[in-house]
Amino acid sequence: MVSKRLASIEESATMRISSEAKRLNSEGFDIIDLGVGEPDFDTPRHICDAACRYMLEGKTRYTPTNGIPELRRAIAKKLREENRIPAVPEDVIVTPGAKMAVFAAIQALLDEGDEMVLIGPSWVSYEPCIKFAGGRPVWADVDQDFMPMDLPEAITERTKAILVNSPCNPTGAVFGHEVMKEIRDIAIDHDIYVVSDEVYEKIIYGHEHISIASLPDMADRTITINGFSKSYAMTGWRLGYLTGPRDMLKWISRLLSHSVSHPTTFVQWAGIAALEGPQDDVRRMTEEFRARRDILVDGLRSLGIRCALPGGAFYMFPDVSHLGGGDVFAERLLKEAKIAVTPGSAFGPGGEDYIRISYATSRERIKEALERMESMLNS
């Protein structure tokens, strides 16, 4: 009896793998979970303290759909100073997580039959969001370093938008000025929108993060999405935000008003503490992720597994085509080595030869996982 639209949406592969890893752990198996997309750090103490304080102060009632004015001001200031996006508080909508921002933006943009270009392998939830809106995902090819190639060939008369995710989940790729300029030129030439998911912007190694909305003539055709989950280890807090053209924001706000209403009130106040408080924990987490990345890259390459060096996020997308492909190798890792990873096929066409490995776990567990892989491959 379920609607055809909902029945067409597949279960999230990353959530399924994580649930399976937790189930096996509960049964007594020592599963090393390299599938989860969640920082393994605690939320910084000053953010937790702020949430407790504001809760006790009575910040527990309804707020405006678009978020409390104080947080919208803090986000707009951050967007202007860090991202060079000319945002004012009225241009900001606060959401219950960046995922809801992605969903709402895509629903507001697409009509039945509209196309949205995914560069990629891309995050597992983009395609279902497009399909739920009645749209059609079109996949643009990438090279061996996961940079877009022949992107204009993906554009048709039905194209409504391009989705940009840099740093990228699942590949860790970071798009530089040349790539962003190409996307900008395509968007302007074809009069289409860009949806830019920048939730991993602070987890970046030796690269500059570029917000495409900061490029000339792009602020009025870009919906920029971000959140607190990854940078501040606030996954369970569910706090995200977006900014973009006002004629689009009013419809996104209407959708949110009839669905989620607004994010948790005291969590919004804690978001101000995250943005305006000390950033030492963000830098410390990023440096730790970088150290883990280097251990994992060196270890995989020593096992004969090719992988591009991720420029950001905390994922790696190694090529396991010579080991049976992503689905086969992921299943083998779970059964024989008790390691959970995500098959690359979950991230769209072109991912079948890969697996996604998350290094959001300790150096010790990463080293142990490499040892288990070596034993399995040598057995």
CSV table of C-alpha atoms in Angstrom, one decimal:
chain,number,residue,atom,x,y,z
A,1,MET,CA,0.0,0.0,0.0
A,2,VAL,CA,3.0,2.3,0.2
A,3,SER,CA,3.3,5.1,-2.4
A,4,LYS,CA,5.3,4.3,-5.6
A,5,ARG,CA,7.5,7.3,-5.0
A,6,LEU,CA,8.6,6.1,-1.6
A,7,ALA,CA,8.9,2.5,-2.7
A,8,SER,CA,11.4,3.6,-5.3
A,9,ILE,CA,13.8,4.8,-2.6
A,10,GLU,CA,16.4,2.3,-1.5
A,11,GLU,CA,17.7,1.9,2.0
A,12,SER,CA,20.9,3.9,2.9
A,13,ALA,CA,23.8,1.5,2.3
A,14,THR,CA,26.0,3.2,4.8
A,15,MET,CA,23.3,3.0,7.5
A,16,ARG,CA,22.7,-0.6,6.7
A,17,ILE,CA,26.4,-1.5,6.9
A,18,SER,CA,26.7,0.3,10.2
A,19,SER,CA,23.7,-1.5,11.6
A,20,GLU,CA,25.1,-4.8,10.6
A,21,ALA,CA,28.5,-4.1,12.2
A,22,LYS,CA,26.7,-3.1,15.4
A,23,ARG,CA,24.6,-6.3,15.3
A,24,LEU,CA,27.7,-8.5,14.9
A,25,ASN,CA,29.5,-6.7,17.7
A,26,SER,CA,26.5,-7.3,20.0
A,27,GLU,CA,26.8,-11.0,19.1
A,28,GLY,CA,30.4,-11.1,20.4
A,29,PHE,CA,32.3,-10.6,17.1
A,30,ASP,CA,35.1,-8.0,17.2
A,31,ILE,CA,34.1,-6.0,14.1
A,32,ILE,CA,36.3,-3.1,13.0
A,33,ASP,CA,33.8,-0.6,11.6
A,34,LEU,CA,35.4,1.3,8.8
A,35,GLY,CA,32.0,2.0,7.2
A,36,VAL,CA,30.6,4.7,9.5
A,37,GLY,CA,30.6,8.3,8.5
A,38,GLU,CA,30.8,9.8,11.9
A,39,PRO,CA,33.7,11.4,13.8
A,40,ASP,CA,34.8,9.2,16.7
A,41,PHE,CA,35.5,12.3,18.9
A,42,ASP,CA,33.4,13.7,21.7
A,43,THR,CA,31.7,17.0,21.0
A,44,PRO,CA,33.9,19.8,22.4
A,45,ARG,CA,33.1,20.5,26.1
A,46,HIS,CA,32.3,24.2,25.7
A,47,ILE,CA,29.5,23.3,23.2
A,48,CYS,CA,28.0,20.7,25.6
A,49,ASP,CA,28.2,23.2,28.5
A,50,ALA,CA,26.4,25.8,26.4
A,51,ALA,CA,23.6,23.4,25.5
A,52,CYS,CA,23.1,22.5,29.2
A,53,ARG,CA,23.1,26.1,30.2
A,54,TYR,CA,20.6,27.2,27.6
A,55,MET,CA,18.4,24.2,28.4
A,56,LEU,CA,18.3,25.1,32.0
A,57,GLU,CA,17.6,28.7,31.1
A,58,GLY,CA,14.4,27.7,29.4
A,59,LYS,CA,15.5,27.7,25.7
A,60,THR,CA,13.1,24.8,25.1
A,61,ARG,CA,10.2,26.4,23.3
A,62,TYR,CA,9.3,26.7,19.6
A,63,THR,CA,11.5,29.0,17.4
A,64,PRO,CA,10.9,30.5,14.0
A,65,THR,CA,11.1,27.9,11.2
A,66,ASN,CA,14.2,29.5,9.8
A,67,GLY,CA,16.0,29.4,13.2
A,68,ILE,CA,16.7,31.8,16.0
A,69,PRO,CA,18.0,35.2,14.9
A,70,GLU,CA,21.1,35.0,17.0
A,71,LEU,CA,22.3,31.8,15.2
A,72,ARG,CA,21.4,33.1,11.8
A,73,ARG,CA,23.5,36.2,12.5
A,74,ALA,CA,26.4,34.0,13.6
A,75,ILE,CA,26.1,31.8,10.5
A,76,ALA,CA,25.9,34.8,8.1
A,77,LYS,CA,29.0,36.3,9.7
A,78,LYS,CA,30.8,33.0,9.2
A,79,LEU,CA,29.7,32.7,5.6
A,80,ARG,CA,30.9,36.2,4.8
A,81,GLU,CA,34.3,36.0,6.6
A,82,GLU,CA,35.2,32.4,5.9
A,83,ASN,CA,33.5,31.5,2.7
A,84,ARG,CA,33.3,34.9,1.0
A,85,ILE,CA,29.6,34.4,0.4
A,86,PRO,CA,27.7,37.7,0.7
A,87,ALA,CA,25.0,36.4,3.2
A,88,VAL,CA,23.0,38.3,5.7
A,89,PRO,CA,20.9,36.7,8.4
A,90,GLU,CA,17.7,36.9,6.3
A,91,ASP,CA,19.5,34.6,3.7
A,92,VAL,CA,20.1,31.8,6.2
A,93,ILE,CA,17.8,28.9,7.1
A,94,VAL,CA,18.8,26.6,10.0
A,95,THR,CA,17.8,22.9,9.6
A,96,PRO,CA,17.8,19.7,11.6
A,97,GLY,CA,21.0,18.5,10.1
A,98,ALA,CA,22.6,19.2,6.7
A,99,LYS,CA,20.8,16.1,5.3
A,100,MET,CA,17.5,17.9,5.8
A,101,ALA,CA,18.9,20.9,4.1
A,102,VAL,CA,20.0,18.8,1.1
A,103,PHE,CA,16.5,17.1,0.9
A,104,ALA,CA,14.6,20.4,1.2
A,105,ALA,CA,16.8,22.2,-1.4
A,106,ILE,CA,16.3,19.4,-3.9
A,107,GLN,CA,12.6,19.3,-3.4
A,108,ALA,CA,12.3,23.0,-3.9
A,109,LEU,CA,14.4,22.9,-7.1
A,110,LEU,CA,13.2,20.0,-9.1
A,111,ASP,CA,10.0,19.3,-10.9
A,112,GLU,CA,8.9,16.0,-12.4
A,113,GLY,CA,11.4,15.0,-15.1
A,114,ASP,CA,14.0,17.6,-14.2
A,115,GLU,CA,17.6,16.4,-14.2
A,116,MET,CA,20.3,17.0,-11.6
A,117,VAL,CA,24.0,16.2,-12.3
A,118,LEU,CA,25.9,14.3,-9.8
A,119,ILE,CA,29.7,14.3,-10.1
A,120,GLY,CA,30.7,11.2,-9.1
A,121,PRO,CA,30.7,8.6,-7.1
A,122,SER,CA,28.5,10.6,-4.8
A,123,TRP,CA,27.0,10.4,-1.3
A,124,VAL,CA,24.3,7.7,-1.1
A,125,SER,CA,21.4,10.1,-0.2
A,126,TYR,CA,21.7,12.5,-3.1
A,127,GLU,CA,20.1,10.1,-5.6
A,128,PRO,CA,17.1,9.2,-3.4
A,129,CYS,CA,16.5,12.9,-2.7
A,130,ILE,CA,16.4,13.6,-6.5
A,131,LYS,CA,14.1,10.6,-7.2
A,132,PHE,CA,11.8,11.6,-4.4
A,133,ALA,CA,11.3,15.0,-6.0
A,134,GLY,CA,10.4,13.3,-9.3
A,135,GLY,CA,13.7,14.2,-10.8
A,136,ARG,CA,16.4,12.2,-12.6
A,137,PRO,CA,20.0,11.9,-11.5
A,138,VAL,CA,22.6,12.2,-14.3
A,139,TRP,CA,26.1,11.0,-13.5
A,140,ALA,CA,29.1,12.9,-14.7
A,141,ASP,CA,32.3,10.9,-15.1
A,142,VAL,CA,35.5,11.5,-13.1
A,143,ASP,CA,39.2,10.6,-13.7
A,144,GLN,CA,41.3,8.4,-11.5
A,145,ASP,CA,41.8,11.2,-9.0
A,146,PHE,CA,38.0,11.7,-8.9
A,147,MET,CA,38.0,15.1,-10.7
A,148,PRO,CA,35.2,15.7,-13.1
A,149,MET,CA,35.9,15.2,-16.8
A,150,ASP,CA,33.7,15.9,-19.8
A,151,LEU,CA,31.2,17.6,-17.5
A,152,PRO,CA,29.5,19.6,-20.3
A,153,GLU,CA,28.4,16.3,-21.8
A,154,ALA,CA,26.1,15.6,-18.8
A,155,ILE,CA,24.1,18.8,-19.4
A,156,THR,CA,20.8,18.6,-21.4
A,157,GLU,CA,17.8,20.8,-21.9
A,158,ARG,CA,16.3,19.1,-18.8
A,159,THR,CA,19.2,19.9,-16.5
A,160,LYS,CA,18.1,22.1,-13.5
A,161,ALA,CA,21.2,21.9,-11.3
A,162,ILE,CA,24.6,20.5,-10.6
A,163,LEU,CA,25.4,19.1,-7.2
A,164,VAL,CA,28.9,19.8,-5.9
A,165,ASN,CA,30.3,18.1,-2.8
A,166,SER,CA,33.9,19.2,-1.9
A,167,PRO,CA,35.5,17.8,0.1
A,168,CYS,CA,33.7,14.8,-1.2
A,169,ASN,CA,32.0,11.8,0.4
A,170,PRO,CA,33.0,9.1,-0.6
A,171,THR,CA,36.3,9.9,-2.4
A,172,GLY,CA,37.8,12.6,-0.2
A,173,ALA,CA,38.4,14.7,-3.4
A,174,VAL,CA,38.8,18.4,-3.1
A,175,PHE,CA,37.9,20.6,-6.1
A,176,GLY,CA,40.4,23.5,-6.8
A,177,HIS,CA,39.9,26.8,-8.6
A,178,GLU,CA,40.1,25.3,-12.1
A,179,VAL,CA,37.3,22.8,-11.4
A,180,MET,CA,35.1,25.3,-9.6
A,181,LYS,CA,35.5,27.8,-12.5
A,182,GLU,CA,34.5,25.2,-15.0
A,183,ILE,CA,31.3,24.4,-13.0
A,184,ARG,CA,30.6,28.1,-12.7
A,185,ASP,CA,30.9,28.7,-16.4
A,186,ILE,CA,28.7,25.7,-17.2
A,187,ALA,CA,26.0,27.0,-14.7
A,188,ILE,CA,26.0,30.5,-16.1
A,189,ASP,CA,26.1,29.3,-19.8
A,190,HIS,CA,23.2,27.0,-19.3
A,191,ASP,CA,21.3,29.1,-16.7
A,192,ILE,CA,21.1,26.4,-14.1
A,193,TYR,CA,21.6,26.2,-10.3
A,194,VAL,CA,24.4,24.7,-8.2
A,195,VAL,CA,23.7,22.9,-4.9
A,196,SER,CA,27.0,23.0,-3.0
A,197,ASP,CA,27.3,20.6,0.0
A,198,GLU,CA,30.2,21.8,2.1
A,199,VAL,CA,29.7,19.9,5.3
A,200,TYR,CA,33.4,18.6,5.3
A,201,GLU,CA,34.9,22.0,4.6
A,202,LYS,CA,37.0,22.2,7.7
A,203,ILE,CA,38.3,18.6,7.4
A,204,ILE,CA,40.8,19.4,4.7
A,205,TYR,CA,44.5,18.6,4.2
A,206,GLY,CA,46.8,21.0,2.4
A,207,HIS,CA,44.1,22.4,0.2
A,208,GLU,CA,42.1,25.5,0.1
A,209,HIS,CA,38.3,25.1,0.5
A,210,ILE,CA,36.5,27.1,-2.2
A,211,SER,CA,32.8,27.9,-1.9
A,212,ILE,CA,31.5,28.1,-5.4
A,213,ALA,CA,29.0,30.8,-4.3
A,214,SER,CA,31.9,33.1,-3.7
A,215,LEU,CA,32.8,33.1,-7.4
A,216,PRO,CA,31.5,36.0,-9.6
A,217,ASP,CA,27.8,35.8,-10.5
A,218,MET,CA,27.3,32.6,-8.5
A,219,ALA,CA,25.7,33.8,-5.2
A,220,ASP,CA,22.3,34.1,-6.9
A,221,ARG,CA,22.3,30.7,-8.5
A,222,THR,CA,23.9,28.6,-5.7
A,223,ILE,CA,22.4,26.9,-2.7
A,224,THR,CA,25.2,26.4,-0.2
A,225,ILE,CA,24.7,23.7,2.5
A,226,ASN,CA,26.7,23.1,5.6
A,227,GLY,CA,26.4,21.8,9.1
A,228,PHE,CA,27.9,21.1,12.5
A,229,SER,CA,28.0,17.3,12.5
A,230,LYS,CA,31.4,16.7,11.0
A,231,SER,CA,33.5,19.7,11.9
A,232,TYR,CA,32.4,19.9,15.5
A,233,ALA,CA,31.7,16.2,16.1
A,234,MET,CA,28.0,17.0,16.6
A,235,THR,CA,26.4,14.2,14.5
A,236,GLY,CA,23.6,13.4,17.0
A,237,TRP,CA,22.8,17.0,17.6
A,238,ARG,CA,21.2,17.4,14.1
A,239,LEU,CA,22.1,21.0,13.2
A,240,GLY,CA,22.7,22.2,9.7
A,241,TYR,CA,22.0,25.3,7.6
A,242,LEU,CA,21.7,26.6,4.0
A,243,THR,CA,21.8,29.9,2.2
A,244,GLY,CA,21.0,30.9,-1.4
A,245,PRO,CA,18.7,32.9,-3.6
A,246,ARG,CA,15.9,34.5,-1.6
A,247,ASP,CA,13.3,33.4,-4.2
A,248,MET,CA,14.3,29.8,-3.5
A,249,LEU,CA,14.7,30.2,0.3
A,250,LYS,CA,11.1,31.2,0.8
A,251,TRP,CA,9.9,27.9,-0.7
A,252,ILE,CA,12.4,25.8,1.3
A,253,SER,CA,11.2,27.6,4.4
A,254,ARG,CA,7.6,26.7,3.5
A,255,LEU,CA,8.5,23.0,3.1
A,256,LEU,CA,10.3,23.0,6.5
A,257,SER,CA,7.4,24.7,8.2
A,258,HIS,CA,5.1,21.9,7.2
A,259,SER,CA,7.5,19.1,8.1
A,260,VAL,CA,10.2,19.5,10.7
A,261,SER,CA,9.2,23.0,12.0
A,262,HIS,CA,12.7,23.8,13.2
A,263,PRO,CA,15.8,22.3,14.8
A,264,THR,CA,15.9,21.7,18.6
A,265,THR,CA,15.9,25.0,20.3
A,266,PHE,CA,18.8,24.6,22.8
A,267,VAL,CA,20.9,22.9,20.1
A,268,GLN,CA,20.6,26.1,18.0
A,269,TRP,CA,21.9,28.1,20.9
A,270,ALA,CA,24.8,25.6,21.3
A,271,GLY,CA,25.5,26.2,17.6
A,272,ILE,CA,26.4,29.8,18.4
A,273,ALA,CA,29.0,28.5,21.0
A,274,ALA,CA,30.4,26.2,18.3
A,275,LEU,CA,30.9,29.0,15.8
A,276,GLU,CA,32.0,31.7,18.1
A,277,GLY,CA,34.0,29.6,20.7
A,278,PRO,CA,37.5,28.3,20.4
A,279,GLN,CA,38.3,26.3,17.3
A,280,ASP,CA,41.3,24.3,18.8
A,281,ASP,CA,39.3,21.1,18.8
A,282,VAL,CA,38.5,21.4,15.1
A,283,ARG,CA,42.1,21.8,14.3
A,284,ARG,CA,43.1,18.9,16.6
A,285,MET,CA,40.5,16.6,15.0
A,286,THR,CA,41.6,17.5,11.5
A,287,GLU,CA,45.3,16.8,12.3
A,288,GLU,CA,44.4,13.4,13.8
A,289,PHE,CA,42.3,12.5,10.7
A,290,ARG,CA,45.3,13.5,8.5
A,291,ALA,CA,47.6,11.2,10.5
A,292,ARG,CA,45.1,8.3,10.2
A,293,ARG,CA,44.8,9.0,6.4
A,294,ASP,CA,48.5,8.7,6.0
A,295,ILE,CA,48.7,5.4,7.9
A,296,LEU,CA,45.8,3.9,5.9
A,297,VAL,CA,47.1,5.1,2.5
A,298,ASP,CA,50.6,3.7,3.2
A,299,GLY,CA,49.2,0.4,4.4
A,300,LEU,CA,46.8,-0.1,1.5
A,301,ARG,CA,49.5,0.7,-1.1
A,302,SER,CA,51.9,-1.8,0.6
A,303,LEU,CA,49.2,-4.4,0.1
A,304,GLY,CA,49.0,-3.6,-3.6
A,305,ILE,CA,45.7,-1.7,-3.3
A,306,ARG,CA,45.6,1.5,-5.4
A,307,CYS,CA,44.1,4.5,-3.8
A,308,ALA,CA,44.1,8.2,-4.5
A,309,LEU,CA,45.3,10.4,-1.7
A,310,PRO,CA,42.2,12.1,-0.2
A,311,GLY,CA,42.4,15.9,0.1
A,312,GLY,CA,39.7,16.1,2.7
A,313,ALA,CA,36.8,14.5,4.7
A,314,PHE,CA,37.7,11.2,6.4
A,315,TYR,CA,37.1,8.7,3.6
A,316,MET,CA,39.2,6.8,1.2
A,317,PHE,CA,37.9,5.1,-2.0
A,318,PRO,CA,40.4,2.4,-3.0
A,319,ASP,CA,40.3,0.5,-6.2
A,320,VAL,CA,39.7,-3.3,-5.5
A,321,SER,CA,38.8,-4.3,-9.1
A,322,HIS,CA,41.7,-6.8,-9.0
A,323,LEU,CA,40.2,-8.3,-5.8
A,324,GLY,CA,36.8,-9.1,-7.3
A,325,GLY,CA,35.2,-5.6,-7.2
A,326,GLY,CA,33.6,-3.6,-4.4
A,327,ASP,CA,30.7,-5.8,-3.5
A,328,VAL,CA,32.7,-9.1,-3.4
A,329,PHE,CA,35.6,-7.6,-1.5
A,330,ALA,CA,33.4,-5.8,1.0
A,331,GLU,CA,31.6,-9.1,1.8
A,332,ARG,CA,34.8,-11.0,2.0
A,333,LEU,CA,36.3,-8.4,4.5
A,334,LEU,CA,33.2,-8.7,6.7
A,335,LYS,CA,33.1,-12.5,6.7
A,336,GLU,CA,36.8,-13.3,6.8
A,337,ALA,CA,38.5,-10.4,8.4
A,338,LYS,CA,35.6,-9.0,10.5
A,339,ILE,CA,36.0,-5.5,8.9
A,340,ALA,CA,33.0,-3.5,7.8
A,341,VAL,CA,33.4,-1.2,4.8
A,342,THR,CA,30.9,0.2,2.3
A,343,PRO,CA,30.8,-1.2,-1.3
A,344,GLY,CA,31.5,1.5,-3.9
A,345,SER,CA,28.4,0.5,-5.8
A,346,ALA,CA,26.3,2.3,-3.1
A,347,PHE,CA,27.7,5.6,-4.4
A,348,GLY,CA,26.4,5.3,-8.0
A,349,PRO,CA,27.7,4.1,-11.4
A,350,GLY,CA,31.4,4.0,-11.6
A,351,GLY,CA,31.8,2.9,-8.0
A,352,GLU,CA,31.5,-0.8,-8.6
A,353,ASP,CA,35.3,-1.4,-8.5
A,354,TYR,CA,35.8,0.4,-5.2
A,355,ILE,CA,35.1,0.3,-1.5
A,356,ARG,CA,34.7,3.3,0.8
A,357,ILE,CA,36.8,3.2,3.9
A,358,SER,CA,36.1,5.6,6.7
A,359,TYR,CA,39.1,6.4,8.9
A,360,ALA,CA,37.0,7.9,11.7
A,361,THR,CA,38.4,5.4,14.1
A,362,SER,CA,41.6,5.2,16.1
A,363,ARG,CA,45.1,4.7,14.7
A,364,GLU,CA,45.3,1.4,16.6
A,365,ARG,CA,42.2,0.0,15.0
A,366,ILE,CA,43.3,1.2,11.5
A,367,LYS,CA,46.6,-0.6,12.0
A,368,GLU,CA,44.8,-3.7,13.2
A,369,ALA,CA,42.5,-3.6,10.2
A,370,LEU,CA,45.5,-3.5,7.9
A,371,GLU,CA,47.0,-6.5,9.6
A,372,ARG,CA,43.7,-8.4,9.2
A,373,MET,CA,43.6,-7.5,5.5
A,374,GLU,CA,47.1,-8.7,5.0
A,375,SER,CA,46.4,-12.0,6.7
A,376,MET,CA,43.2,-12.5,4.7
A,377,LEU,CA,45.0,-11.7,1.3
A,378,ASN,CA,47.9,-14.0,2.2
A,379,SER,CA,45.7,-16.9,3.3
